[in-house]
PDB file of C-alpha atoms in Angstrom:
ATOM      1  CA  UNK A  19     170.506  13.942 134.382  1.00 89.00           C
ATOM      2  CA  UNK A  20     167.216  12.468 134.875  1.00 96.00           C
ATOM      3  CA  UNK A  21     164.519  11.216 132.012  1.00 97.00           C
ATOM      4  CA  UNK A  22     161.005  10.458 132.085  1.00 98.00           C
ATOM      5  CA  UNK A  23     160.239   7.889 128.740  1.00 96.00           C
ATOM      6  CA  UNK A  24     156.611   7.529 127.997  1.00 95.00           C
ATOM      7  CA  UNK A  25     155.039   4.798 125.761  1.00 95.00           C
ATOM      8  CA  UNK A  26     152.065   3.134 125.204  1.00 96.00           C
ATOM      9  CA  UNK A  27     149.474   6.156 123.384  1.00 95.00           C
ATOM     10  CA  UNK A  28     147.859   5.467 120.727  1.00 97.00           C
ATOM     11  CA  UNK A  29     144.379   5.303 119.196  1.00 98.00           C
ATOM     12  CA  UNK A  30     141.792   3.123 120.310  1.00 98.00           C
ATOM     13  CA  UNK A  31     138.200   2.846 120.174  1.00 98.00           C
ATOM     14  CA  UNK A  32     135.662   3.740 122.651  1.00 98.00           C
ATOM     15  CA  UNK A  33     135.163   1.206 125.117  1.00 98.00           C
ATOM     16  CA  UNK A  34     138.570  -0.008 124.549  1.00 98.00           C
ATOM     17  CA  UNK A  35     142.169   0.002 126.874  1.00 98.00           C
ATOM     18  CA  UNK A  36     145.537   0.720 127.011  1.00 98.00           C
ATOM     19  CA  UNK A  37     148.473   0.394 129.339  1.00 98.00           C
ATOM     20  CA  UNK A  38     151.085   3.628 129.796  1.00 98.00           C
ATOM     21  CA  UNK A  39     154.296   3.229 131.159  1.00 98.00           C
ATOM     22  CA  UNK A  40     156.607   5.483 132.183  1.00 98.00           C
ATOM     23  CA  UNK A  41     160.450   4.566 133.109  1.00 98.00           C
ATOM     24  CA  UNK A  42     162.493   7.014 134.444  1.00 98.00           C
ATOM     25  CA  UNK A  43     166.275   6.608 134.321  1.00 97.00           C
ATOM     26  CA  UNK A  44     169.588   8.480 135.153  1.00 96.00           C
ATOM     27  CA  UNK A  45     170.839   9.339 138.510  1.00 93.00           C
ATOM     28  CA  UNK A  46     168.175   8.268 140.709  1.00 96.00           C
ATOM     29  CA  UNK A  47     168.512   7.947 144.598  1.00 96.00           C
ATOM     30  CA  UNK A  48     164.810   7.635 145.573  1.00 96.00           C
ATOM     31  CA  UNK A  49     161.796   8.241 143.674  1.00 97.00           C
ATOM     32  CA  UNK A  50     158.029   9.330 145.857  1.00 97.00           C
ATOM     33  CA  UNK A  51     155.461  10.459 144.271  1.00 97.00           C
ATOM     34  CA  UNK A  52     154.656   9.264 140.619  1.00 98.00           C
ATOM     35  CA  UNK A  53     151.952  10.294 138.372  1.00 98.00           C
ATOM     36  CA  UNK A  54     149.913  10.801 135.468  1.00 98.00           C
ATOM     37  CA  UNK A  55     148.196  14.398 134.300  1.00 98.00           C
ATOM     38  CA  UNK A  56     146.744  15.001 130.956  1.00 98.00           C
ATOM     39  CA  UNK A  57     146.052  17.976 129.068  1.00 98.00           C
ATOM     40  CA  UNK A  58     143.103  18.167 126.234  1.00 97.00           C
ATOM     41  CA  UNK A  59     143.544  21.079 123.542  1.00 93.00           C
ATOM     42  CA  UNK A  60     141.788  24.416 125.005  1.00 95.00           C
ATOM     43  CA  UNK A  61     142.343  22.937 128.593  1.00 97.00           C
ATOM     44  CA  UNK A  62     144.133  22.883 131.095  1.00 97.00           C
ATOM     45  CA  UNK A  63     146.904  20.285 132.622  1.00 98.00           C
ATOM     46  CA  UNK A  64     145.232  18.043 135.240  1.00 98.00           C
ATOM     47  CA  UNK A  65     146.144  15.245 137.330  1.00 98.00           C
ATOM     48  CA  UNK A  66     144.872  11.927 136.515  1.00 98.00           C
ATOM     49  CA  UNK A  67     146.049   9.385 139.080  1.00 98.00           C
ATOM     50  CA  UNK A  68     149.408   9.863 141.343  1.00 98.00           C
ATOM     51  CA  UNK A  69     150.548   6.225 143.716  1.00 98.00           C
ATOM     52  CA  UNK A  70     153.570   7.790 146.213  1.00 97.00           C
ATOM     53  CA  UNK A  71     156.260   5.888 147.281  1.00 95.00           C
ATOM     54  CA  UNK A  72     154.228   3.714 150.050  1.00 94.00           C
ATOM     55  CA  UNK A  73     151.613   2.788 146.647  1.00 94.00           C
ATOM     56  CA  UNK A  74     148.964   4.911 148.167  1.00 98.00           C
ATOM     57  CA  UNK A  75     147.098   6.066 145.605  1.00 98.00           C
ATOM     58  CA  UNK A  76     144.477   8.960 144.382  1.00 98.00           C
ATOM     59  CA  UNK A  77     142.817   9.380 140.831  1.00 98.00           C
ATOM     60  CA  UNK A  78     140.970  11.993 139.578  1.00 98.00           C
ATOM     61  CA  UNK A  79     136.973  11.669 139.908  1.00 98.00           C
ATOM     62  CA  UNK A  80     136.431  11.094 136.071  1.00 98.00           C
ATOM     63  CA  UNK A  81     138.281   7.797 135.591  1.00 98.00           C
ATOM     64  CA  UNK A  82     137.816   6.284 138.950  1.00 98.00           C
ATOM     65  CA  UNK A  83     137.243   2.555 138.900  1.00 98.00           C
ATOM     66  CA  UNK A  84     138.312   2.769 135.115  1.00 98.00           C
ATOM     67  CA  UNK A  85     141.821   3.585 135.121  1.00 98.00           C
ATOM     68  CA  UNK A  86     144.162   2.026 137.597  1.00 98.00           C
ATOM     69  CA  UNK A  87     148.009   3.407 138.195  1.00 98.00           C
ATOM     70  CA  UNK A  88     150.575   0.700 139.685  1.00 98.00           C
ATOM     71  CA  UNK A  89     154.472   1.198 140.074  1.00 98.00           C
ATOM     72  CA  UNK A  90     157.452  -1.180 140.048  1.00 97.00           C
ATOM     73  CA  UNK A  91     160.076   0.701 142.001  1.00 96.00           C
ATOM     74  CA  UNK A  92     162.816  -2.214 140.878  1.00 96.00           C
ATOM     75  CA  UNK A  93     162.628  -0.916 137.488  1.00 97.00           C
ATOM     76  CA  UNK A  94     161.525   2.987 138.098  1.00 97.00           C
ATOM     77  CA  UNK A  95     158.552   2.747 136.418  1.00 98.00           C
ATOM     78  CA  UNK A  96     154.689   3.767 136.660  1.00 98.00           C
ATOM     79  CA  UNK A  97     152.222   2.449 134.690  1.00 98.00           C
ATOM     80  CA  UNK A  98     148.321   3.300 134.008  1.00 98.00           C
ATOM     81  CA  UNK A  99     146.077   1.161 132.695  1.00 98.00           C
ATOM     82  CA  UNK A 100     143.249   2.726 131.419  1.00 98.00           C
ATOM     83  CA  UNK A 101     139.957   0.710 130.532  1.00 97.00           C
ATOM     84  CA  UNK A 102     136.341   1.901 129.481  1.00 98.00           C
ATOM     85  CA  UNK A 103     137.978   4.381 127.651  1.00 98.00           C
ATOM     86  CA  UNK A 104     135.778   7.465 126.447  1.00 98.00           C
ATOM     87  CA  UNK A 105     136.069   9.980 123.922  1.00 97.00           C
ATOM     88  CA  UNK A 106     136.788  12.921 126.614  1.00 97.00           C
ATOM     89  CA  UNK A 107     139.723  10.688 127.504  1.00 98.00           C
ATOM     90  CA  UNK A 108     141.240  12.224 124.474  1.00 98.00           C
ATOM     91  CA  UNK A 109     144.620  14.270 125.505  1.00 98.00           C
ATOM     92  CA  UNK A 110     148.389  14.168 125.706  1.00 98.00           C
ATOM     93  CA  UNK A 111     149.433  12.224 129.127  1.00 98.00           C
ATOM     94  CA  UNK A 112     152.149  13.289 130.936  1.00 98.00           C
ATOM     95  CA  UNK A 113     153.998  11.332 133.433  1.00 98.00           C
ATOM     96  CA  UNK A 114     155.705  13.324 136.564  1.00 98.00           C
ATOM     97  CA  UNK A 115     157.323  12.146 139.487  1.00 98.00           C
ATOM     98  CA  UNK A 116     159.780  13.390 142.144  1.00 98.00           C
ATOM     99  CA  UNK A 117     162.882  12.529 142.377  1.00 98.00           C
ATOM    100  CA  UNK A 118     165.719  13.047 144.912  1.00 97.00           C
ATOM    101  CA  UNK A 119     169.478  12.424 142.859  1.00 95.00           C
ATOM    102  CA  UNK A 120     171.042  11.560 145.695  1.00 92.00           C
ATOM    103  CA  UNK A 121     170.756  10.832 149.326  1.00 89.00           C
ATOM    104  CA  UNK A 122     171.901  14.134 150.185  1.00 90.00           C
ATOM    105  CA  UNK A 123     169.859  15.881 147.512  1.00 88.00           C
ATOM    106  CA  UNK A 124     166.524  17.367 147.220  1.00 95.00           C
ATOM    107  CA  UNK A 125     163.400  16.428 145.612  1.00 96.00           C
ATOM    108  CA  UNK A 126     162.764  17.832 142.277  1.00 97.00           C
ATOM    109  CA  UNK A 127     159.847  17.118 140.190  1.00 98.00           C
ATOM    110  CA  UNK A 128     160.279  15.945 136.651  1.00 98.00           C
ATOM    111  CA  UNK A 129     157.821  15.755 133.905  1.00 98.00           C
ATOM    112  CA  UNK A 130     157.939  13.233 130.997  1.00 98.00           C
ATOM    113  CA  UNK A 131     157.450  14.629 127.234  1.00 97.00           C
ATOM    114  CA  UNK A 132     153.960  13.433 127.143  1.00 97.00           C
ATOM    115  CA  UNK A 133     152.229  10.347 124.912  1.00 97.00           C
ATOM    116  CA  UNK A 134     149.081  10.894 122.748  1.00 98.00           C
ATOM    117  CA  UNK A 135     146.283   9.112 123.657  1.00 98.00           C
ATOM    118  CA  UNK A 136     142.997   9.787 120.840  1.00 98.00           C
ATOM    119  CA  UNK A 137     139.433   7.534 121.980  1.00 98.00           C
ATOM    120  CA  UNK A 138     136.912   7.314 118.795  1.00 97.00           C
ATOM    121  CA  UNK A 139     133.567   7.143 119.082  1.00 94.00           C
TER     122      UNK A 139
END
């Protein structure tokens, strides 16, 4: 069995930051992409910032050089740190990643049970 553990959400002010993480434990043989979506009530999910396995990474035009995702493999864990934060920022993040179980296995995609995040104005 595999698990995706969000924490960090919370509220914050506009202007302000906060630092997601994401840990993902269980059977775990090798871990590529990782990444954060969010979903806003009334919209739809979207993808936020994903760093694969060689810490490439890609964010979404609307937080670019506000938001920054990093990974530790050692510890199976992704992390966003989100500054400059803006009411429209407002949604439930979800972290997803794929995951192969073991070296014979295939990649399957997991999704965390998502983290609040609420910016004030």
């Amino acid at each position: 069995q595999v698990q995706l553990v969000e924490s960090g959400g919370g509220l914050v002010q506009a202007g302000g930051s906060l630092r997601l993480s994401c840990a993902a434990s269980g059977s775990i043989f090798s871990i590529n992409n990782m990444g954060w979506y969010r979903q806003a009530p009334g919209k739809q999910r979207e993808l936020v910032a994903n760093i694969n396995s060689g810490s490439t990474t890609v964010y979404a035009d609307s937080v670019k050089g506000r938001f920054i995702i990093s990974r530790d493999n050692a510890k199976n864990t992704v992390y966003l740190q989100m500054g400059s934060l803006k009411p429209e920022d407002t949604a439930v993040y979800y972290c997803n990643a794929d995951i192969r179980r073991w070296s014979w296995g295939t990649w399957q995609n997991y999704w965390g049970q998502g983290t609040q995040v609420t910016v004030s104005s």
